[in-house]
Amino acid sequence: MKKTLTLVLLFFSIHAFADWPIGKKRALINLSYNYYTVNKYYNGAGLKTNFTQGDVFTAQSIGLGWIYGLGRYVNLIVNVPLVYQSAIIEGSQLAKAGAGDAQMGLSFHLPSKTLKSFFTLKALAITPLYNNYQKPYLGYGSNGLLLGTGYSFGLAPKTFCALEATYTRYFADDGTGPDQIGYNATVGTQTGNYVYWIASFGGMISKSTNKAFSSNLGFNKDFDYGKTTLAIGKRITRTTTMYLQGFYFPFGHNAGEGKGGSLSIAVKIP
């Protein structure tokens, strides 16, 4: 059960990348392909709206994550995405590719006496590996700090739940931040032949003095949204598990009606 939970929970923490300890001197590599597209958005009143001039925003990325156990309950986390964005913005077709926001930091896990649940604290530094000289922007182009807390536990045999909350601050030179609060709840279960079925609901609230909205969604700073995710996973070998997920944004304010999916493979070493 412990190994199963390790792989499943880690997959659903790609942003901050750890909800479960992996063990001292052990490592986990996660390689993922992600696709996200938007052709409508939720306006300031939360109403679904068409972009002007038929604008469309699409992002594809390859994520490479690495986790290393510095101690029994302490993980080092590194995550680097390679991003390709294509968009029609204000009637002009644009595209840009490059490395995105790298994340690096630590997660600390406080186990229960039975080791069937963990309370997690984490801190990650965010460093942009790009510049914003031209649209579409790959992100805010600012350094940041992510602080997170979570609680992971077993609901029943072969069934788990993970709860997470994060606070992220971007240090923009003009003082516009933003400040972001993220939340997520995940429930998953294992069926025969090491197949995992997982459902997740989460979202983000982002606040900034910059209230401007653009169809270049990666640069908006004042918004909120909810996100639902369904996924299936399959253990390929004792140390390798593959996941396929689909997601949709059912509501929001100044946020895209996003939809897409990802394919991920997690390899535990040794």
PDB file of C-alpha atoms in Angstrom:
ATOM      1  CA  MET A   1       0.000   0.000   0.000  1.00  0.00           C
ATOM      2  CA  LYS A   2       2.791   2.407   0.909  1.00  0.00           C
ATOM      3  CA  LYS A   3       4.555   2.076  -2.461  1.00  0.00           C
ATOM      4  CA  THR A   4       1.272   2.414  -4.306  1.00  0.00           C
ATOM      5  CA  LEU A   5       0.394   5.617  -2.464  1.00  0.00           C
ATOM      6  CA  THR A   6       3.851   7.032  -3.067  1.00  0.00           C
ATOM      7  CA  LEU A   7       3.548   6.903  -6.858  1.00  0.00           C
ATOM      8  CA  VAL A   8      -0.089   7.960  -7.072  1.00  0.00           C
ATOM      9  CA  LEU A   9       0.217  10.919  -4.731  1.00  0.00           C
ATOM     10  CA  LEU A  10       3.430  12.166  -6.274  1.00  0.00           C
ATOM     11  CA  PHE A  11       1.811  12.274  -9.711  1.00  0.00           C
ATOM     12  CA  PHE A  12      -0.891  14.610  -8.434  1.00  0.00           C
ATOM     13  CA  SER A  13       1.656  16.996  -6.966  1.00  0.00           C
ATOM     14  CA  ILE A  14       3.507  17.896 -10.184  1.00  0.00           C
ATOM     15  CA  HIS A  15       3.411  21.610  -9.311  1.00  0.00           C
ATOM     16  CA  ALA A  16       4.929  21.188  -5.868  1.00  0.00           C
ATOM     17  CA  PHE A  17       5.925  17.589  -6.412  1.00  0.00           C
ATOM     18  CA  ALA A  18       5.671  15.772  -3.091  1.00  0.00           C
ATOM     19  CA  ASP A  19       2.880  14.516  -0.836  1.00  0.00           C
ATOM     20  CA  TRP A  20       4.534  11.339   0.422  1.00  0.00           C
ATOM     21  CA  PRO A  21       8.097  10.518   1.534  1.00  0.00           C
ATOM     22  CA  ILE A  22      10.037   8.305  -0.871  1.00  0.00           C
ATOM     23  CA  GLY A  23      12.772   7.176   1.532  1.00  0.00           C
ATOM     24  CA  LYS A  24      16.374   8.157   2.262  1.00  0.00           C
ATOM     25  CA  LYS A  25      18.704   8.021  -0.777  1.00  0.00           C
ATOM     26  CA  ARG A  26      15.851   6.958  -3.061  1.00  0.00           C
ATOM     27  CA  ALA A  27      14.725   8.937  -6.075  1.00  0.00           C
ATOM     28  CA  LEU A  28      11.701   9.332  -8.302  1.00  0.00           C
ATOM     29  CA  ILE A  29      11.734  10.674 -11.848  1.00  0.00           C
ATOM     30  CA  ASN A  30       8.497  11.919 -13.423  1.00  0.00           C
ATOM     31  CA  LEU A  31       8.269  12.659 -17.138  1.00  0.00           C
ATOM     32  CA  SER A  32       5.014  14.109 -18.459  1.00  0.00           C
ATOM     33  CA  TYR A  33       3.436  15.549 -21.597  1.00  0.00           C
ATOM     34  CA  ASN A  34       0.663  18.092 -21.008  1.00  0.00           C
ATOM     35  CA  TYR A  35      -1.836  19.674 -23.425  1.00  0.00           C
ATOM     36  CA  TYR A  36      -4.095  22.628 -22.586  1.00  0.00           C
ATOM     37  CA  THR A  37      -6.379  24.607 -24.877  1.00  0.00           C
ATOM     38  CA  VAL A  38      -8.845  27.500 -24.442  1.00  0.00           C
ATOM     39  CA  ASN A  39     -11.211  29.136 -26.935  1.00  0.00           C
ATOM     40  CA  LYS A  40     -13.651  30.658 -24.416  1.00  0.00           C
ATOM     41  CA  TYR A  41     -13.206  32.288 -21.028  1.00  0.00           C
ATOM     42  CA  TYR A  42     -15.115  33.193 -17.872  1.00  0.00           C
ATOM     43  CA  ASN A  43     -15.471  36.974 -17.630  1.00  0.00           C
ATOM     44  CA  GLY A  44     -15.388  39.046 -14.445  1.00  0.00           C
ATOM     45  CA  ALA A  45     -18.965  38.048 -13.677  1.00  0.00           C
ATOM     46  CA  GLY A  46     -18.193  34.344 -14.145  1.00  0.00           C
ATOM     47  CA  LEU A  47     -20.099  34.085 -17.442  1.00  0.00           C
ATOM     48  CA  LYS A  48     -18.710  31.974 -20.282  1.00  0.00           C
ATOM     49  CA  THR A  49     -17.658  34.333 -23.088  1.00  0.00           C
ATOM     50  CA  ASN A  50     -16.064  34.106 -26.539  1.00  0.00           C
ATOM     51  CA  PHE A  51     -12.686  35.754 -27.046  1.00  0.00           C
ATOM     52  CA  THR A  52     -12.723  38.793 -29.298  1.00  0.00           C
ATOM     53  CA  GLN A  53     -11.637  38.193 -32.912  1.00  0.00           C
ATOM     54  CA  GLY A  54     -11.801  34.427 -32.349  1.00  0.00           C
ATOM     55  CA  ASP A  55      -8.663  34.307 -30.181  1.00  0.00           C
ATOM     56  CA  VAL A  56      -7.424  30.845 -29.151  1.00  0.00           C
ATOM     57  CA  PHE A  57      -4.769  29.902 -26.585  1.00  0.00           C
ATOM     58  CA  THR A  58      -2.977  26.536 -26.603  1.00  0.00           C
ATOM     59  CA  ALA A  59      -0.097  25.356 -24.420  1.00  0.00           C
ATOM     60  CA  GLN A  60       1.890  22.140 -24.616  1.00  0.00           C
ATOM     61  CA  SER A  61       4.635  21.209 -22.200  1.00  0.00           C
ATOM     62  CA  ILE A  62       7.038  18.456 -21.275  1.00  0.00           C
ATOM     63  CA  GLY A  63       7.659  18.318 -17.547  1.00  0.00           C
ATOM     64  CA  LEU A  64      10.720  16.728 -15.987  1.00  0.00           C
ATOM     65  CA  GLY A  65      10.528  16.246 -12.240  1.00  0.00           C
ATOM     66  CA  TRP A  66      13.089  14.739  -9.891  1.00  0.00           C
ATOM     67  CA  ILE A  67      12.643  13.925  -6.213  1.00  0.00           C
ATOM     68  CA  TYR A  68      15.444  12.711  -3.965  1.00  0.00           C
ATOM     69  CA  GLY A  69      15.118  11.499  -0.384  1.00  0.00           C
ATOM     70  CA  LEU A  70      17.585  13.494   1.723  1.00  0.00           C
ATOM     71  CA  GLY A  71      16.255  11.731   4.792  1.00  0.00           C
ATOM     72  CA  ARG A  72      13.558   9.288   5.706  1.00  0.00           C
ATOM     73  CA  TYR A  73      10.944  12.042   5.738  1.00  0.00           C
ATOM     74  CA  VAL A  74      12.665  14.870   3.835  1.00  0.00           C
ATOM     75  CA  ASN A  75      12.591  15.178   0.021  1.00  0.00           C
ATOM     76  CA  LEU A  76      14.520  17.426  -2.333  1.00  0.00           C
ATOM     77  CA  ILE A  77      12.273  18.514  -5.236  1.00  0.00           C
ATOM     78  CA  VAL A  78      13.280  19.788  -8.689  1.00  0.00           C
ATOM     79  CA  ASN A  79      10.828  20.457 -11.518  1.00  0.00           C
ATOM     80  CA  VAL A  80      11.659  21.938 -14.952  1.00  0.00           C
ATOM     81  CA  PRO A  81       9.027  22.336 -17.715  1.00  0.00           C
ATOM     82  CA  LEU A  82       9.680  22.821 -21.425  1.00  0.00           C
ATOM     83  CA  VAL A  83       6.788  24.825 -22.881  1.00  0.00           C
ATOM     84  CA  TYR A  84       5.403  25.490 -26.352  1.00  0.00           C
ATOM     85  CA  GLN A  85       2.599  28.024 -26.651  1.00  0.00           C
ATOM     86  CA  SER A  86       0.639  28.960 -29.746  1.00  0.00           C
ATOM     87  CA  ALA A  87      -2.087  31.556 -29.736  1.00  0.00           C
ATOM     88  CA  ILE A  88      -4.214  33.909 -31.762  1.00  0.00           C
ATOM     89  CA  ILE A  89      -4.061  37.092 -29.706  1.00  0.00           C
ATOM     90  CA  GLU A  90      -5.994  40.161 -30.852  1.00  0.00           C
ATOM     91  CA  GLY A  91      -6.245  38.593 -34.294  1.00  0.00           C
ATOM     92  CA  SER A  92      -2.502  37.867 -34.646  1.00  0.00           C
ATOM     93  CA  GLN A  93      -1.107  34.319 -34.730  1.00  0.00           C
ATOM     94  CA  LEU A  94       1.858  33.912 -32.375  1.00  0.00           C
ATOM     95  CA  ALA A  95       4.001  31.089 -31.042  1.00  0.00           C
ATOM     96  CA  LYS A  96       6.831  30.716 -28.561  1.00  0.00           C
ATOM     97  CA  ALA A  97       8.840  27.846 -27.077  1.00  0.00           C
ATOM     98  CA  GLY A  98      11.295  27.580 -24.216  1.00  0.00           C
ATOM     99  CA  ALA A  99      11.882  26.492 -20.640  1.00  0.00           C
ATOM    100  CA  GLY A 100       9.234  27.664 -18.182  1.00  0.00           C
ATOM    101  CA  ASP A 101       9.334  28.330 -14.441  1.00  0.00           C
ATOM    102  CA  ALA A 102      11.775  26.007 -12.677  1.00  0.00           C
ATOM    103  CA  GLN A 103      10.961  24.950  -9.123  1.00  0.00           C
ATOM    104  CA  MET A 104      13.376  23.713  -6.470  1.00  0.00           C
ATOM    105  CA  GLY A 105      12.908  23.162  -2.757  1.00  0.00           C
ATOM    106  CA  LEU A 106      12.218  20.798   0.118  1.00  0.00           C
ATOM    107  CA  SER A 107       9.253  18.917   1.539  1.00  0.00           C
ATOM    108  CA  PHE A 108       9.017  17.713   5.137  1.00  0.00           C
ATOM    109  CA  HIS A 109       6.687  14.878   6.177  1.00  0.00           C
ATOM    110  CA  LEU A 110       5.385  14.247   9.672  1.00  0.00           C
ATOM    111  CA  PRO A 111       4.054  10.657   9.862  1.00  0.00           C
ATOM    112  CA  SER A 112       1.411   9.194  12.107  1.00  0.00           C
ATOM    113  CA  LYS A 113       2.448   6.412  14.450  1.00  0.00           C
ATOM    114  CA  THR A 114       1.086   3.800  12.023  1.00  0.00           C
ATOM    115  CA  LEU A 115       2.707   5.495   8.970  1.00  0.00           C
ATOM    116  CA  LYS A 116      -0.696   5.413   7.252  1.00  0.00           C
ATOM    117  CA  SER A 117      -1.034   9.186   7.121  1.00  0.00           C
ATOM    118  CA  PHE A 118       1.329  12.115   6.681  1.00  0.00           C
ATOM    119  CA  PHE A 119       1.220  15.836   7.320  1.00  0.00           C
ATOM    120  CA  THR A 120       3.384  17.701   4.808  1.00  0.00           C
ATOM    121  CA  LEU A 121       5.112  21.087   4.725  1.00  0.00           C
ATOM    122  CA  LYS A 122       7.013  22.316   1.677  1.00  0.00           C
ATOM    123  CA  ALA A 123       8.831  25.350   0.364  1.00  0.00           C
ATOM    124  CA  LEU A 124       9.881  25.844  -3.261  1.00  0.00           C
ATOM    125  CA  ALA A 125      11.765  28.641  -4.979  1.00  0.00           C
ATOM    126  CA  ILE A 126      10.461  29.586  -8.449  1.00  0.00           C
ATOM    127  CA  THR A 127      12.901  30.833 -11.100  1.00  0.00           C
ATOM    128  CA  PRO A 128      11.872  31.853 -14.651  1.00  0.00           C
ATOM    129  CA  LEU A 129      14.074  30.362 -17.386  1.00  0.00           C
ATOM    130  CA  TYR A 130      12.777  32.737 -20.095  1.00  0.00           C
ATOM    131  CA  ASN A 131      12.157  36.405 -20.834  1.00  0.00           C
ATOM    132  CA  ASN A 132       8.974  38.244 -21.760  1.00  0.00           C
ATOM    133  CA  TYR A 133      10.218  40.365 -24.631  1.00  0.00           C
ATOM    134  CA  GLN A 134       7.448  39.157 -26.932  1.00  0.00           C
ATOM    135  CA  LYS A 135       4.038  37.460 -26.746  1.00  0.00           C
ATOM    136  CA  PRO A 136       2.843  34.865 -25.994  1.00  0.00           C
ATOM    137  CA  TYR A 137       4.469  35.100 -22.558  1.00  0.00           C
ATOM    138  CA  LEU A 138       5.512  31.790 -20.990  1.00  0.00           C
ATOM    139  CA  GLY A 139       4.748  33.099 -17.488  1.00  0.00           C
ATOM    140  CA  TYR A 140       5.192  36.124 -15.267  1.00  0.00           C
ATOM    141  CA  GLY A 141       8.945  36.290 -15.742  1.00  0.00           C
ATOM    142  CA  SER A 142       9.409  36.881 -11.997  1.00  0.00           C
ATOM    143  CA  ASN A 143      11.054  34.957  -9.195  1.00  0.00           C
ATOM    144  CA  GLY A 144       8.638  33.468  -6.709  1.00  0.00           C
ATOM    145  CA  LEU A 145       8.170  31.421  -3.561  1.00  0.00           C
ATOM    146  CA  LEU A 146       5.661  28.607  -3.011  1.00  0.00           C
ATOM    147  CA  LEU A 147       4.703  27.442   0.484  1.00  0.00           C
ATOM    148  CA  GLY A 148       2.438  24.451   0.890  1.00  0.00           C
ATOM    149  CA  THR A 149       0.835  22.150   3.391  1.00  0.00           C
ATOM    150  CA  GLY A 150      -0.993  18.877   2.924  1.00  0.00           C
ATOM    151  CA  TYR A 151      -2.502  15.868   4.598  1.00  0.00           C
ATOM    152  CA  SER A 152      -2.477  12.413   2.988  1.00  0.00           C
ATOM    153  CA  PHE A 153      -4.224   9.405   4.477  1.00  0.00           C
ATOM    154  CA  GLY A 154      -5.907   6.097   3.738  1.00  0.00           C
ATOM    155  CA  LEU A 155      -9.698   6.127   3.536  1.00  0.00           C
ATOM    156  CA  ALA A 156     -10.058   2.356   3.229  1.00  0.00           C
ATOM    157  CA  PRO A 157      -7.958  -0.586   2.033  1.00  0.00           C
ATOM    158  CA  LYS A 158      -6.347   0.409  -1.286  1.00  0.00           C
ATOM    159  CA  THR A 159      -8.075   3.815  -1.202  1.00  0.00           C
ATOM    160  CA  PHE A 160      -6.470   7.138  -0.307  1.00  0.00           C
ATOM    161  CA  CYS A 161      -7.217  10.837   0.028  1.00  0.00           C
ATOM    162  CA  ALA A 162      -4.824  13.781  -0.286  1.00  0.00           C
ATOM    163  CA  LEU A 163      -5.657  17.366   0.718  1.00  0.00           C
ATOM    164  CA  GLU A 164      -3.378  20.266  -0.179  1.00  0.00           C
ATOM    165  CA  ALA A 165      -3.237  24.046   0.153  1.00  0.00           C
ATOM    166  CA  THR A 166      -0.540  26.346  -1.237  1.00  0.00           C
ATOM    167  CA  TYR A 167       0.433  30.003  -1.128  1.00  0.00           C
ATOM    168  CA  THR A 168       2.569  31.423  -3.931  1.00  0.00           C
ATOM    169  CA  ARG A 169       4.083  34.895  -4.141  1.00  0.00           C
ATOM    170  CA  TYR A 170       5.703  36.294  -7.302  1.00  0.00           C
ATOM    171  CA  PHE A 171       8.120  39.184  -6.774  1.00  0.00           C
ATOM    172  CA  ALA A 172       7.349  41.377  -9.786  1.00  0.00           C
ATOM    173  CA  ASP A 173       9.508  44.510 -10.118  1.00  0.00           C
ATOM    174  CA  ASP A 174       6.385  46.691 -10.388  1.00  0.00           C
ATOM    175  CA  GLY A 175       4.862  45.218  -7.217  1.00  0.00           C
ATOM    176  CA  THR A 176       1.906  43.549  -8.963  1.00  0.00           C
ATOM    177  CA  GLY A 177       2.754  40.065  -7.626  1.00  0.00           C
ATOM    178  CA  PRO A 178       0.504  38.173  -7.870  1.00  0.00           C
ATOM    179  CA  ASP A 179      -0.389  36.426  -4.620  1.00  0.00           C
ATOM    180  CA  GLN A 180      -1.993  33.046  -5.256  1.00  0.00           C
ATOM    181  CA  ILE A 181      -3.818  30.565  -3.049  1.00  0.00           C
ATOM    182  CA  GLY A 182      -4.230  27.060  -4.453  1.00  0.00           C
ATOM    183  CA  TYR A 183      -6.261  24.143  -3.127  1.00  0.00           C
ATOM    184  CA  ASN A 184      -6.760  20.533  -4.149  1.00  0.00           C
ATOM    185  CA  ALA A 185      -8.474  17.355  -2.946  1.00  0.00           C
ATOM    186  CA  THR A 186      -7.705  13.986  -4.511  1.00  0.00           C
ATOM    187  CA  VAL A 187      -9.301  10.576  -3.961  1.00  0.00           C
ATOM    188  CA  GLY A 188      -7.985   7.397  -5.573  1.00  0.00           C
ATOM    189  CA  THR A 189      -8.374   3.657  -5.354  1.00  0.00           C
ATOM    190  CA  GLN A 190      -6.516   0.610  -6.614  1.00  0.00           C
ATOM    191  CA  THR A 191      -8.309  -2.213  -8.410  1.00  0.00           C
ATOM    192  CA  GLY A 192      -6.990  -5.518  -9.789  1.00  0.00           C
ATOM    193  CA  ASN A 193      -3.662  -5.761 -11.623  1.00  0.00           C
ATOM    194  CA  TYR A 194      -2.412  -2.497 -10.085  1.00  0.00           C
ATOM    195  CA  VAL A 195      -4.832  -0.196 -11.886  1.00  0.00           C
ATOM    196  CA  TYR A 196      -5.466   3.169 -10.195  1.00  0.00           C
ATOM    197  CA  TRP A 197      -8.630   5.276 -10.580  1.00  0.00           C
ATOM    198  CA  ILE A 198      -8.288   8.854  -9.405  1.00  0.00           C
ATOM    199  CA  ALA A 199     -10.556  11.912  -9.148  1.00  0.00           C
ATOM    200  CA  SER A 200      -9.422  15.369  -8.152  1.00  0.00           C
ATOM    201  CA  PHE A 201     -10.942  18.800  -7.601  1.00  0.00           C
ATOM    202  CA  GLY A 202      -8.921  21.942  -7.055  1.00  0.00           C
ATOM    203  CA  GLY A 203      -8.513  25.540  -8.027  1.00  0.00           C
ATOM    204  CA  MET A 204      -6.679  28.803  -7.564  1.00  0.00           C
ATOM    205  CA  ILE A 205      -7.408  32.331  -6.367  1.00  0.00           C
ATOM    206  CA  SER A 206      -4.942  34.896  -7.727  1.00  0.00           C
ATOM    207  CA  LYS A 207      -4.921  38.514  -6.541  1.00  0.00           C
ATOM    208  CA  SER A 208      -3.019  41.482  -7.957  1.00  0.00           C
ATOM    209  CA  THR A 209      -3.268  45.240  -8.388  1.00  0.00           C
ATOM    210  CA  ASN A 210      -2.975  44.490 -12.120  1.00  0.00           C
ATOM    211  CA  LYS A 211      -6.586  43.665 -13.080  1.00  0.00           C
ATOM    212  CA  ALA A 212      -5.966  43.576 -16.855  1.00  0.00           C
ATOM    213  CA  PHE A 213      -7.234  40.529 -18.769  1.00  0.00           C
ATOM    214  CA  SER A 214      -5.624  39.093 -21.902  1.00  0.00           C
ATOM    215  CA  SER A 215      -6.168  36.031 -24.068  1.00  0.00           C
ATOM    216  CA  ASN A 216      -2.467  35.391 -23.340  1.00  0.00           C
ATOM    217  CA  LEU A 217      -3.750  33.526 -20.267  1.00  0.00           C
ATOM    218  CA  GLY A 218      -0.354  32.712 -18.780  1.00  0.00           C
ATOM    219  CA  PHE A 219       0.216  36.382 -17.961  1.00  0.00           C
ATOM    220  CA  ASN A 220      -3.089  37.253 -16.246  1.00  0.00           C
ATOM    221  CA  LYS A 221      -2.621  38.064 -12.574  1.00  0.00           C
ATOM    222  CA  ASP A 222      -6.091  38.653 -11.086  1.00  0.00           C
ATOM    223  CA  PHE A 223      -8.427  35.668 -11.519  1.00  0.00           C
ATOM    224  CA  ASP A 224      -9.834  32.508  -9.975  1.00  0.00           C
ATOM    225  CA  TYR A 225     -10.921  29.125 -11.307  1.00  0.00           C
ATOM    226  CA  GLY A 226     -11.966  25.607 -10.379  1.00  0.00           C
ATOM    227  CA  LYS A 227     -10.538  22.484 -11.992  1.00  0.00           C
ATOM    228  CA  THR A 228     -11.786  18.888 -12.144  1.00  0.00           C
ATOM    229  CA  THR A 229      -9.544  15.976 -13.085  1.00  0.00           C
ATOM    230  CA  LEU A 230     -10.117  12.284 -13.799  1.00  0.00           C
ATOM    231  CA  ALA A 231      -7.238   9.864 -14.298  1.00  0.00           C
ATOM    232  CA  ILE A 232      -6.336   6.221 -14.688  1.00  0.00           C
ATOM    233  CA  GLY A 233      -2.964   4.726 -13.843  1.00  0.00           C
ATOM    234  CA  LYS A 234      -1.323   1.355 -14.414  1.00  0.00           C
ATOM    235  CA  ARG A 235       1.773  -0.078 -12.797  1.00  0.00           C
ATOM    236  CA  ILE A 236       3.987  -1.327 -15.621  1.00  0.00           C
ATOM    237  CA  THR A 237       6.797  -2.778 -13.516  1.00  0.00           C
ATOM    238  CA  ARG A 238       7.625  -2.828  -9.812  1.00  0.00           C
ATOM    239  CA  THR A 239       9.161   0.651 -10.103  1.00  0.00           C
ATOM    240  CA  THR A 240       7.341   2.201 -13.079  1.00  0.00           C
ATOM    241  CA  THR A 241       3.780   3.514 -13.282  1.00  0.00           C
ATOM    242  CA  MET A 242       2.013   5.312 -16.148  1.00  0.00           C
ATOM    243  CA  TYR A 243      -0.943   7.692 -15.888  1.00  0.00           C
ATOM    244  CA  LEU A 244      -3.408   9.237 -18.320  1.00  0.00           C
ATOM    245  CA  GLN A 245      -5.542  12.151 -17.150  1.00  0.00           C
ATOM    246  CA  GLY A 246      -8.104  14.584 -18.504  1.00  0.00           C
ATOM    247  CA  PHE A 247      -9.136  17.879 -16.941  1.00  0.00           C
ATOM    248  CA  TYR A 248     -11.677  20.680 -17.329  1.00  0.00           C
ATOM    249  CA  PHE A 249     -12.216  24.128 -15.767  1.00  0.00           C
ATOM    250  CA  PRO A 250     -15.987  24.286 -14.950  1.00  0.00           C
ATOM    251  CA  PHE A 251     -16.059  27.831 -13.520  1.00  0.00           C
ATOM    252  CA  GLY A 252     -13.957  30.900 -12.917  1.00  0.00           C
ATOM    253  CA  HIS A 253     -13.564  34.674 -13.159  1.00  0.00           C
ATOM    254  CA  ASN A 254     -11.193  36.249 -15.699  1.00  0.00           C
ATOM    255  CA  ALA A 255      -9.941  32.723 -16.427  1.00  0.00           C
ATOM    256  CA  GLY A 256     -10.026  30.387 -19.404  1.00  0.00           C
ATOM    257  CA  GLU A 257     -12.558  27.606 -19.872  1.00  0.00           C
ATOM    258  CA  GLY A 258      -9.589  25.301 -20.161  1.00  0.00           C
ATOM    259  CA  LYS A 259      -9.574  21.630 -21.055  1.00  0.00           C
ATOM    260  CA  GLY A 260      -6.898  19.127 -21.893  1.00  0.00           C
ATOM    261  CA  GLY A 261      -4.967  16.156 -20.625  1.00  0.00           C
ATOM    262  CA  SER A 262      -1.603  14.666 -19.867  1.00  0.00           C
ATOM    263  CA  LEU A 263       0.364  11.453 -20.112  1.00  0.00           C
ATOM    264  CA  SER A 264       2.861  10.812 -17.327  1.00  0.00           C
ATOM    265  CA  ILE A 265       5.331   8.126 -16.359  1.00  0.00           C
ATOM    266  CA  ALA A 266       6.855   7.852 -12.894  1.00  0.00           C
ATOM    267  CA  VAL A 267       9.983   5.772 -12.261  1.00  0.00           C
ATOM    268  CA  LYS A 268      11.204   5.032  -8.754  1.00  0.00           C
ATOM    269  CA  ILE A 269      14.954   4.478  -8.219  1.00  0.00           C
ATOM    270  CA  PRO A 270      15.891   2.034  -6.828  1.00  0.00           C
TER     271      PRO A 270
END
